[in-house]
XYZ file of C-alpha atoms in Angstrom:
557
model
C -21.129 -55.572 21.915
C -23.828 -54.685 24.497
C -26.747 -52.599 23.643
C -25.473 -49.543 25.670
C -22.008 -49.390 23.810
C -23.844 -50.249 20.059
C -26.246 -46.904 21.795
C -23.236 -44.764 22.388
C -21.538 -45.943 19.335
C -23.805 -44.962 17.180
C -24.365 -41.590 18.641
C -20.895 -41.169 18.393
C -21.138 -42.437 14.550
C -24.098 -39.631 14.078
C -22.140 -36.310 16.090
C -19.435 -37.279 13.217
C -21.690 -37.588 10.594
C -23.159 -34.173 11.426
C -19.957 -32.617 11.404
C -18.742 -33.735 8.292
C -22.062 -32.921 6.596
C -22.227 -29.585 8.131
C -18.842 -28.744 7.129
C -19.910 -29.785 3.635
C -23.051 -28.090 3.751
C -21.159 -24.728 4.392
C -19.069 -25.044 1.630
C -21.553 -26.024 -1.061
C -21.171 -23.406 -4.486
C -17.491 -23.589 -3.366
C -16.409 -24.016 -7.056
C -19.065 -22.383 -8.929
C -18.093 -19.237 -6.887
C -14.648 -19.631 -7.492
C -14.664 -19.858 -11.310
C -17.560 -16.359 -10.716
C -14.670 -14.416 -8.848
C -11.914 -16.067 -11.502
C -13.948 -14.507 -14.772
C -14.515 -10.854 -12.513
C -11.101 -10.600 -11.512
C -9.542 -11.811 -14.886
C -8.033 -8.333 -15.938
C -7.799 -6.918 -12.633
C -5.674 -9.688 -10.431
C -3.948 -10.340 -14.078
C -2.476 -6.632 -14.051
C -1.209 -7.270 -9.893
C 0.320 -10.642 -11.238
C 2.163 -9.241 -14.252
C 3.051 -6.047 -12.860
C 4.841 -8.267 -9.681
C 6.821 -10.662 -12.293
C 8.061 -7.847 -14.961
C 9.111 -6.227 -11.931
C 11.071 -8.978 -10.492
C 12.214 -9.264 -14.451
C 13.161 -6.202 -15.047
C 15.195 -5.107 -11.573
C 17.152 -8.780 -11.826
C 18.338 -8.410 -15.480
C 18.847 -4.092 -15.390
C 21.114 -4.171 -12.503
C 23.461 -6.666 -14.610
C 23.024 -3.787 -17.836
C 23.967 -1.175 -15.739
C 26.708 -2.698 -13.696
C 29.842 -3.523 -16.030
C 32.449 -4.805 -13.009
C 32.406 -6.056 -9.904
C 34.416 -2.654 -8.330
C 31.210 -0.800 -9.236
C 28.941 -3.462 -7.718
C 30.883 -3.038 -4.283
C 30.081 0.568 -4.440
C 26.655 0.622 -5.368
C 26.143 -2.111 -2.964
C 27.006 0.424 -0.034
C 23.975 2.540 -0.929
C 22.333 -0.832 0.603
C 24.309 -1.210 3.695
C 24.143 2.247 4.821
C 22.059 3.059 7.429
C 19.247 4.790 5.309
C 19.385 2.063 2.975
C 18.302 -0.610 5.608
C 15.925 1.809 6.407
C 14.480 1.823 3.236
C 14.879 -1.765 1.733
C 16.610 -4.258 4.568
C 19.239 -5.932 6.361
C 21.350 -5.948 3.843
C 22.499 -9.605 3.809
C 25.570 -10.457 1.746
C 26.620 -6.510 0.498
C 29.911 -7.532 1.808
C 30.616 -9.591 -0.472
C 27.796 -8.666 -3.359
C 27.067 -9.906 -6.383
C 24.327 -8.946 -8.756
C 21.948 -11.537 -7.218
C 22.901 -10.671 -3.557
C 21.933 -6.820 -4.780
C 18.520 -8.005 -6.101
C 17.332 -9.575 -2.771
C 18.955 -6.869 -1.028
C 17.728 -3.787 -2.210
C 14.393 -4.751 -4.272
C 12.305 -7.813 -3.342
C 10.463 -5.962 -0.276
C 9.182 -4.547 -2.278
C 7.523 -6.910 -4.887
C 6.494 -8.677 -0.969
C 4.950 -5.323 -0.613
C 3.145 -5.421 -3.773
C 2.091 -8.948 -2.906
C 0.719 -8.017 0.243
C -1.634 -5.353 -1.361
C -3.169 -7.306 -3.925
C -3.881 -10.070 -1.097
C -5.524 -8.377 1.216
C -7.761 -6.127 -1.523
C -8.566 -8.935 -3.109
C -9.560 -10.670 0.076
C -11.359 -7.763 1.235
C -13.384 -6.917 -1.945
C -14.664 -10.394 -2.323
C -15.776 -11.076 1.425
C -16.742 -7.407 3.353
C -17.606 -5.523 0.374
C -19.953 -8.145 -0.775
C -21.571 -8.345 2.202
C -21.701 -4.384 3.041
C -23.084 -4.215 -0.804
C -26.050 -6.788 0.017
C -24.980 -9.173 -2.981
C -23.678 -11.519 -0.802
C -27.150 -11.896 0.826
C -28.662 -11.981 -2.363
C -26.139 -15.104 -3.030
C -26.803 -16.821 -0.101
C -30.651 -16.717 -0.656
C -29.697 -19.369 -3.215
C -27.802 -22.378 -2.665
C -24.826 -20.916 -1.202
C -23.216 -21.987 1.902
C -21.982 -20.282 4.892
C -18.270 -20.554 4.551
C -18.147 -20.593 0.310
C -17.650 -16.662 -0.156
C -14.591 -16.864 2.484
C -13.189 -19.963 0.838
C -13.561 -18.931 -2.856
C -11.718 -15.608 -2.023
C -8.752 -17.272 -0.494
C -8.452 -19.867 -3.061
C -8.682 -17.014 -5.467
C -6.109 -15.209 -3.475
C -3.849 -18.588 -3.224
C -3.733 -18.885 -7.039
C -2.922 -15.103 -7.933
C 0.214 -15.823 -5.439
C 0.990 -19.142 -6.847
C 1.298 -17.040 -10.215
C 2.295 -14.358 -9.243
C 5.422 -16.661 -7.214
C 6.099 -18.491 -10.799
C 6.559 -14.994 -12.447
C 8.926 -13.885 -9.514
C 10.554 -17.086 -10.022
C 11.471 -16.892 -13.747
C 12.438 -13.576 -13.328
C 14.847 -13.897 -10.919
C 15.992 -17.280 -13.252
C 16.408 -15.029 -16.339
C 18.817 -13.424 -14.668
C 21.118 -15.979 -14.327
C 20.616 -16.332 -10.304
C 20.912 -19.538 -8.080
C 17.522 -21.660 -8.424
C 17.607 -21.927 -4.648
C 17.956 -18.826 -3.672
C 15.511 -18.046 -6.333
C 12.869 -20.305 -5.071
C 13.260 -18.612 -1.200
C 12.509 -15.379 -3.276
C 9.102 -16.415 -4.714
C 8.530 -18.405 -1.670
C 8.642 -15.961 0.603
C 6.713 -13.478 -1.687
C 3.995 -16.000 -1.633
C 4.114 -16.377 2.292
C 3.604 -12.664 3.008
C 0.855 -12.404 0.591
C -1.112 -15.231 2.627
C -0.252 -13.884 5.809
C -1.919 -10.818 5.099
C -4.711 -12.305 3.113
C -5.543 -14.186 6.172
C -5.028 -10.880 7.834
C -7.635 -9.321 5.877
C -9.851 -12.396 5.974
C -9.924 -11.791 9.858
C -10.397 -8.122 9.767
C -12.976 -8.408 7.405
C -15.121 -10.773 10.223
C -14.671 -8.094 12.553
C -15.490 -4.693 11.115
C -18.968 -4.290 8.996
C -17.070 -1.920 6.348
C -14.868 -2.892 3.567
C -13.053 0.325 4.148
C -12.442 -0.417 7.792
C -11.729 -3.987 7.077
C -8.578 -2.254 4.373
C -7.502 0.587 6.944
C -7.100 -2.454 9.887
C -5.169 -4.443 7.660
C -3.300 -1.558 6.164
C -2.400 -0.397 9.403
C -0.911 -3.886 10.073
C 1.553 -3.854 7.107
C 2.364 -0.194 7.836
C 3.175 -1.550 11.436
C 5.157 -4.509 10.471
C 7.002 -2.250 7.960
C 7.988 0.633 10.667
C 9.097 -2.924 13.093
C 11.375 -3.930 10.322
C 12.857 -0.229 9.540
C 13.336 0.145 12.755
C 15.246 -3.416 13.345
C 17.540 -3.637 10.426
C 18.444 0.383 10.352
C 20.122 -0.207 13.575
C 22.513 -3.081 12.376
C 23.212 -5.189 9.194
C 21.378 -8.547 8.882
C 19.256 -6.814 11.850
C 18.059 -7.003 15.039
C 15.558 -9.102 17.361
C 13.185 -6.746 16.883
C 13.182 -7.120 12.933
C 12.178 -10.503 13.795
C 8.510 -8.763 14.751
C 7.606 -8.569 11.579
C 6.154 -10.471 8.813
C 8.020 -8.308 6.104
C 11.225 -9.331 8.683
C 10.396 -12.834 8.599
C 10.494 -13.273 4.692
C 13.808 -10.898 4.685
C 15.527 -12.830 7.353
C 15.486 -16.107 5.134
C 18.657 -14.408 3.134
C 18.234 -15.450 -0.298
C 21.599 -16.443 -2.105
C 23.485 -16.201 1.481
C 22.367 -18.194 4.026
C 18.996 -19.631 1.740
C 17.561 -20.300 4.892
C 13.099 -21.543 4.498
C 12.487 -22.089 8.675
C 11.941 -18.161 9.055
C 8.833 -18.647 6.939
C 6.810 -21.210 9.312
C 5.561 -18.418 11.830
C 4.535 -16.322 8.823
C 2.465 -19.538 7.663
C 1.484 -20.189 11.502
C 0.231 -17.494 11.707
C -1.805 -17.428 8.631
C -3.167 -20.299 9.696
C -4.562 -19.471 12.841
C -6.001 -16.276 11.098
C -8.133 -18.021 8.965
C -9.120 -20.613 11.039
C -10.031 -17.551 13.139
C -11.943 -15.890 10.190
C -13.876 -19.297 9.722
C -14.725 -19.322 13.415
C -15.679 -15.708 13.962
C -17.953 -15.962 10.787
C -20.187 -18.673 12.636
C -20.820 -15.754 15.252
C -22.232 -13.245 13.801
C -25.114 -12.507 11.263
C -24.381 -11.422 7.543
C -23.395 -7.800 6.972
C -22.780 -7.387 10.408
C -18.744 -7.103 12.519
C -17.770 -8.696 15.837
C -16.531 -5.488 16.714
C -19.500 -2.730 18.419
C -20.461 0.141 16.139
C -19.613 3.224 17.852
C -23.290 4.771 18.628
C -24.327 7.962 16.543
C -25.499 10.990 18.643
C -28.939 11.307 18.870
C -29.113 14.864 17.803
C -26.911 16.064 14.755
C -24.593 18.473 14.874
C -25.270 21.749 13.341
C -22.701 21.687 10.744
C -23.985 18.773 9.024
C -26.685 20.864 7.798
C -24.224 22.081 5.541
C -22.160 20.223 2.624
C -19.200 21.151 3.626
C -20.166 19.301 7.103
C -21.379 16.502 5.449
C -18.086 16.848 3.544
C -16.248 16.787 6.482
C -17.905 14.003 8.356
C -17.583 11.187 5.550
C -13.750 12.271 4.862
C -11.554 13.439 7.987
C -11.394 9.516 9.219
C -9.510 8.493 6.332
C -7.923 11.701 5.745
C -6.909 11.463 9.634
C -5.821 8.241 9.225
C -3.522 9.285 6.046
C -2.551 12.290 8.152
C -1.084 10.599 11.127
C 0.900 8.102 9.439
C 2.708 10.466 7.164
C 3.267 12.876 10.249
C 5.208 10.311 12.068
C 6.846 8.993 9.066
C 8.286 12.628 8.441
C 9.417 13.003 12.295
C 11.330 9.619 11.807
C 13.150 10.698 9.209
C 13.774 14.174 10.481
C 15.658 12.376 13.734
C 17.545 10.630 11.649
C 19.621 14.172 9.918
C 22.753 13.894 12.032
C 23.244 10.502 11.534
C 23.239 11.406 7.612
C 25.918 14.187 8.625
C 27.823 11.590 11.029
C 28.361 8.820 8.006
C 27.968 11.500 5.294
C 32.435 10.940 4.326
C 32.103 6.967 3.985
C 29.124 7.110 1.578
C 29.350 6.031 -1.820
C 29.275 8.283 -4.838
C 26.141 6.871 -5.803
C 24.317 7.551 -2.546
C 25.282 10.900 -2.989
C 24.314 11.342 -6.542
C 20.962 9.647 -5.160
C 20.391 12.305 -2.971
C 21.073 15.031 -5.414
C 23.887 17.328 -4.126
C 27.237 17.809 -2.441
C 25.115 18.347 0.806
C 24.415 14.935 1.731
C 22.122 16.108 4.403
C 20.019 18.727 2.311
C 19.847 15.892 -0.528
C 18.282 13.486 2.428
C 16.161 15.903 3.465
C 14.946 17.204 -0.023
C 14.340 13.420 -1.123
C 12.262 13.057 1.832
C 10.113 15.843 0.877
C 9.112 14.208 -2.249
C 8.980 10.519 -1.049
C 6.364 11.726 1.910
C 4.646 13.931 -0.352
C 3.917 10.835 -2.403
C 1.864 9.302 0.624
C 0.319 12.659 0.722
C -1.068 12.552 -2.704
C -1.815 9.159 -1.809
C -4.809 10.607 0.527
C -5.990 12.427 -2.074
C -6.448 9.636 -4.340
C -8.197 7.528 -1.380
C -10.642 11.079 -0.945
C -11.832 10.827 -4.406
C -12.442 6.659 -3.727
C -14.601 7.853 -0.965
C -16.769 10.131 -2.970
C -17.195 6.991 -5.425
C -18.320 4.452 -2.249
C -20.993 7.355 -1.689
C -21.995 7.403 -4.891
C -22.470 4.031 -5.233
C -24.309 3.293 -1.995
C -26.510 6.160 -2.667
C -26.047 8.347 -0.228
C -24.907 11.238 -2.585
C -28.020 9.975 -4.202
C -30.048 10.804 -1.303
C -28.472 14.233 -0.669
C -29.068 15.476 -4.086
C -33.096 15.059 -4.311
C -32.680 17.379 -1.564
C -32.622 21.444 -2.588
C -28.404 21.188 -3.312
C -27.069 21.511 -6.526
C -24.354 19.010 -7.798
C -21.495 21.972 -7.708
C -22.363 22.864 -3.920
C -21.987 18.678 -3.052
C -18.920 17.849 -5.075
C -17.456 21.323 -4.228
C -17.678 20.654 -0.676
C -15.837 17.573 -0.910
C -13.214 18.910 -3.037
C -12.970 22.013 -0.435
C -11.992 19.216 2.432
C -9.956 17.443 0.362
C -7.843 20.214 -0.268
C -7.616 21.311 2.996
C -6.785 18.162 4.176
C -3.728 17.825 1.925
C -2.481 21.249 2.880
C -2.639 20.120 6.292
C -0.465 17.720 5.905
C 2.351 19.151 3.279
C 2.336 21.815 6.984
C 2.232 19.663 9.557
C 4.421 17.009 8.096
C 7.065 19.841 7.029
C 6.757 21.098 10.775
C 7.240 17.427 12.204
C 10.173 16.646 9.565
C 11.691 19.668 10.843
C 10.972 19.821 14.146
C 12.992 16.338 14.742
C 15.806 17.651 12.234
C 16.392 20.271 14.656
C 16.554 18.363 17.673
C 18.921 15.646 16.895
C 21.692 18.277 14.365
C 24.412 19.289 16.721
C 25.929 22.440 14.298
C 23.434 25.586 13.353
C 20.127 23.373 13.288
C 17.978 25.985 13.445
C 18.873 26.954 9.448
C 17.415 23.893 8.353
C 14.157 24.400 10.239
C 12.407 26.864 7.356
C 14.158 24.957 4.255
C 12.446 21.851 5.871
C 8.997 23.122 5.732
C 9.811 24.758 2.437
C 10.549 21.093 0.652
C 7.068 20.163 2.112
C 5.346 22.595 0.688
C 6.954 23.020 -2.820
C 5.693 19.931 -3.410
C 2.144 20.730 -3.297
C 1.391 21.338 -7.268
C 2.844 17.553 -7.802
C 0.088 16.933 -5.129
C -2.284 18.685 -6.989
C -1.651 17.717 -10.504
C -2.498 13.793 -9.154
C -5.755 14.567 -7.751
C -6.496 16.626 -10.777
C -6.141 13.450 -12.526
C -8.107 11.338 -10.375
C -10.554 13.978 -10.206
C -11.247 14.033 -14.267
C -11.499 10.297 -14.629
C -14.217 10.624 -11.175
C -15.652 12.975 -13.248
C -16.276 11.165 -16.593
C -15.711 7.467 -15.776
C -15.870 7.080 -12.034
C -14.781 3.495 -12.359
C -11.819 3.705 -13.407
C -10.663 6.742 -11.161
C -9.075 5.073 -8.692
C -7.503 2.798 -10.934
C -6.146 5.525 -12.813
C -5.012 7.442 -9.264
C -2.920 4.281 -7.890
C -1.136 3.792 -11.821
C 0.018 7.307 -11.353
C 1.081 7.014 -7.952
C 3.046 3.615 -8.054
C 4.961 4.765 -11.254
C 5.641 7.829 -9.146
C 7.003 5.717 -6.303
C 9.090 3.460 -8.601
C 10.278 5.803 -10.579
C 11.315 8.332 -7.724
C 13.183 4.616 -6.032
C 14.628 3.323 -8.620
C 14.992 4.857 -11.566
C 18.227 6.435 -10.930
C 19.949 3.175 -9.804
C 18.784 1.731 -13.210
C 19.436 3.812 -15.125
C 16.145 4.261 -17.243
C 15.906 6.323 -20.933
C 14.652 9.934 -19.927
C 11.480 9.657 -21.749
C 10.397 7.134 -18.019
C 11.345 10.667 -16.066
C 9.570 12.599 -17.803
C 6.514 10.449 -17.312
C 6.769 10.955 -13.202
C 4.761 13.744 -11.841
C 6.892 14.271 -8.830
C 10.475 14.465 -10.946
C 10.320 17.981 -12.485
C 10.155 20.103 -9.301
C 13.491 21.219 -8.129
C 14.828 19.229 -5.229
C 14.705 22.176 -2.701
C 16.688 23.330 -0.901
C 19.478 21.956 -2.727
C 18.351 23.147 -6.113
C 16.778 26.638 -6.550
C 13.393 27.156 -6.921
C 12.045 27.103 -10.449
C 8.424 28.440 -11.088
C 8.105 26.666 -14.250
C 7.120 23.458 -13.145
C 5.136 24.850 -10.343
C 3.219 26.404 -12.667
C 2.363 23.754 -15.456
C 2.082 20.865 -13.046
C -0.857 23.275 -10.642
C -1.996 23.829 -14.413
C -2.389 20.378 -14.836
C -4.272 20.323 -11.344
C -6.794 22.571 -11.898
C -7.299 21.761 -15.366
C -8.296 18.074 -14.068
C -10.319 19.648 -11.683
C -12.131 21.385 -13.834
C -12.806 18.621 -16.121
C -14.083 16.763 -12.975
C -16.853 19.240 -12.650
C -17.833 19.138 -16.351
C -17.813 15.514 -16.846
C -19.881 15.524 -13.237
C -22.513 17.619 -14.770
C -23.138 15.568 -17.708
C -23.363 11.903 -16.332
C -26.179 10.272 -14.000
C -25.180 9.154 -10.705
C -24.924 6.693 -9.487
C -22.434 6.117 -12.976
C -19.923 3.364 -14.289
């Protein structure tokens, strides 16, 4: 060897060396970190993993209780190859010819992908963005911490929650006698959208300097790829090419127990690839606690109004409150177009479908049903309002506006005040939208159904009410555990409100869901007594907000 090649050789040697002992260096406390975010997240990731399997459990083993012949099964089965039931749940692969399993991966498993998706991407988000926007990941890295160890420890965390959280999907579809494979594609595919949008998040977080921004970019991606995929399979069975836009399309199109098909899975794993090897890159460009993407500039002069509470109120809610706002809006004018296509197919629909919709008016049962399910996203806002007023308390801001002359009532009143409004808002304007595109696509006398529209919007304003009453009281006396307490209410709600009909639960699980007692207006008359109790319930929370707000410090919990 000369001496110039045994030069460049061992420059060559050192460049490598580097490499490898940067790459090292960046991920040193790896583990340590790990086994941190394991012991904080031990109850919380445990509840996301248990509630996924006894879900899985419980749909694939109920639907065989319920069920007693096959006749039946055919029928119910056309609640999932309707139109509105792609819509709602998929392409509706094998209702045809269904059997039990067929109906469990038809009609339920986007949604356990759903709740697999959320618990990724908070998870990813709480650990990486929030650390950082809290200054304890600084603190951390002042030790002996490398760059890329937060990032890596969260998506190893994340990994293992959907590796469990896959097992539990897996013996529950298994306990209900279904085909191993088709079982396996089931928990497989649950774990591949969970990654994809944990990698999702893991991107968004590098980009925005807020863990709320980092959750509303990544929630507005699964909202997207959920509207791709309603949009591609309501418009034929086994859908279309544009359900193939989709990540929730992607782990649908594998067909469990019909075609069992894995290869629709490698773009969602591509994908998740390149995101985090995006994440990892993007991190390397930018300093701690700060985003890739500009901060918008403040004005140099403030605005009159925040001079006030209510326009300090106003300022720290209406973006997520907007946000809320527009998606349910266009939600409720998608469903409005879609009234005379209820009326056109409203003959060939099963018995159950129309029991589901409560009433011999298939259309007015649609449209009452709608009411409640978009009133659930409403409520939904509320519950993220009250979150807000907890991120200000604990980054003490509200801190820093109470040692001014403003009593605790005026601050937390003014909140409340926008809150409220904001709802009401959108019970009107998504009643008017809902309407609205009712009335354009109905061929006979649409203009009746234009005022019952908005009505169903509004009557279900005291179910509304009573959750943020809840959420309220537990801000009030243990702000920790309000949101918590919010989302419980709200996903029993939304379960309850989907399913519980077609499973035929004991009463005593109705009577649990805020949103079941009102009548189903228009179809049903209107009954004051639940209006009543549940706006009791309401303002009673809301005024046990205020009083347990009075007697704690703040920042609390």
């Amino acid at each position: 060897m000369t001496t110039a090649q045994a030069r460049s050789s061992s420059r060559s040697g050192n460049r490598s060396g580097s490499t490898s002992g940067q790459t090292q260096a960046s991920l040193v406390g790896t583990g340590v970190l790990l086994r941190f975010l394991l012991r904080q997240d031990r109850v919380r990731l445990s509840l996301w993993v248990v509630g996924i399997g006894l879900m899985s459990f419980y749909v694939a083993n109920a639907v065989q209780a319920l069920v007693t012949d096959e006749a039946e099964l055919a029928q119910m089965a056309g609640l999932f190859a309707e139109p509105v039931g792609r819509l709602m749940t998929g392409p509706a692969y094998g209702m045809e010819s269904p059997t039990f399993e067929r109906f469990y991966a038809a009609g339920y498993v986007l949604f356990i992908y759903i709740l697999t998706a959320l618990m990724s991407m908070f998870t990813v988000v709480r650990h990486t963005r929030a650390e950082e926007a809290s200054g304890r990941a600084e603190l951390l890295r002042a030790d002996v911490l490398g760059r890329h160890a937060t990032l890596t420890a969260a998506l190893i965390l994340v990994l293992l929650a959907n590796a469990a959280a896959a097992a539990l999907v897996l013996l529950g579809a298994l306990s209900g006698g279904f085909a191993l494979t088709g079982s396996l594609l089931v928990a497989g595919s649950g774990a591949s959208v969970g990654l994809f949008f944990a990698a999702a998040a893991a991107l968004a977080a590098q980009l925005t300097e807020t863990s709320r921004s980092a959750s509303a970019l990544t929630g507005a991606l699964l909202g997207l790829a959920y509207l791709i995929r309603m949009l591609g399979d309501m418009a034929a069975v086994e859908g279309t090419t544009l359900s193939w836009f989709s990540p929730l399309g992607w782990s649908q199109q594998t067909a469990p127990y019909v075609e069992d098909r894995w290869w629709p899975l490698l773009p969602c794993l591509a994908l998740a690839a390149a995101a985090v090897l995006g994440a990892y890159e993007l991190s390397t460009r930018r300093d701690l606690g700060a985003g890739l993407l500009p901060s918008r500039l403040g004005r140099s002069r403030a605005r009159p109004r925040l001079a006030t509470p209510l326009g300090v109120a106003t300022h720290t809610l209406r973006g997520g409150l907007r946000g809320w706002g527009i998606a349910v809006v266009l939600c409720g004018a998608l469903f409005g177009s879609y009234a005379q296509s209820m009326v056109d197919t409203a003959a060939d629909l099963p018995e159950e479908f129309r029991s589901f919709f409560s009433g011999e008016t298939v259309l007015l049962g649609y449209l009452a049903y709608m009411a409640m399910f978009l009133a659930l996203f409403v409520a939904a806002a509320g519950v993220g309002g009250v979150q807000q007023l907890r991120g200000e308390e604990k980054h003490g801001r509200a801190e820093w506006i109470l040692s001014a002359p403003l009593s605790r009532t005026r601050w937390l009143g003014a909140h409340l005040a926008v809150i409220l409004g904001g709802l009401s808002i959108m019970l009107v304007l998504t009643g008017l939208a809902t309407g609205a595109a009712a009335v354009a696509v109905l061929a006979d006398e649409p203009g009746d159904h234009f005022t019952d529209i908005l009505l169903a919007s509004l009557h279900q304003g005291p179910a509304v009410l009573a959750v943020l009453g809840l959420t309220f009281a537990a801000y009030g006396w243990a702000p920790r555990f309000a949101g918590v307490l919010g989302w419980t209410v709200l996903g029993y709600a939304a379960v309850i409100t989907n399913f519980g009909p077609l499973l035929d639960l004991p009463e005593i699980f109705f009577e649990l869901n805020v949103f079941g007692h009102l009548a189903q207006y228009p179809v049903e008359a209107f009954e004051w007594g639940p209006v009543i109790w549940l706006s009791a319930i309401g303002v009673g929370g809301i005024l046990l907000g205020f009083t347990g707000w009075h007697r704690r410090e703040i920042p609390s919990g």
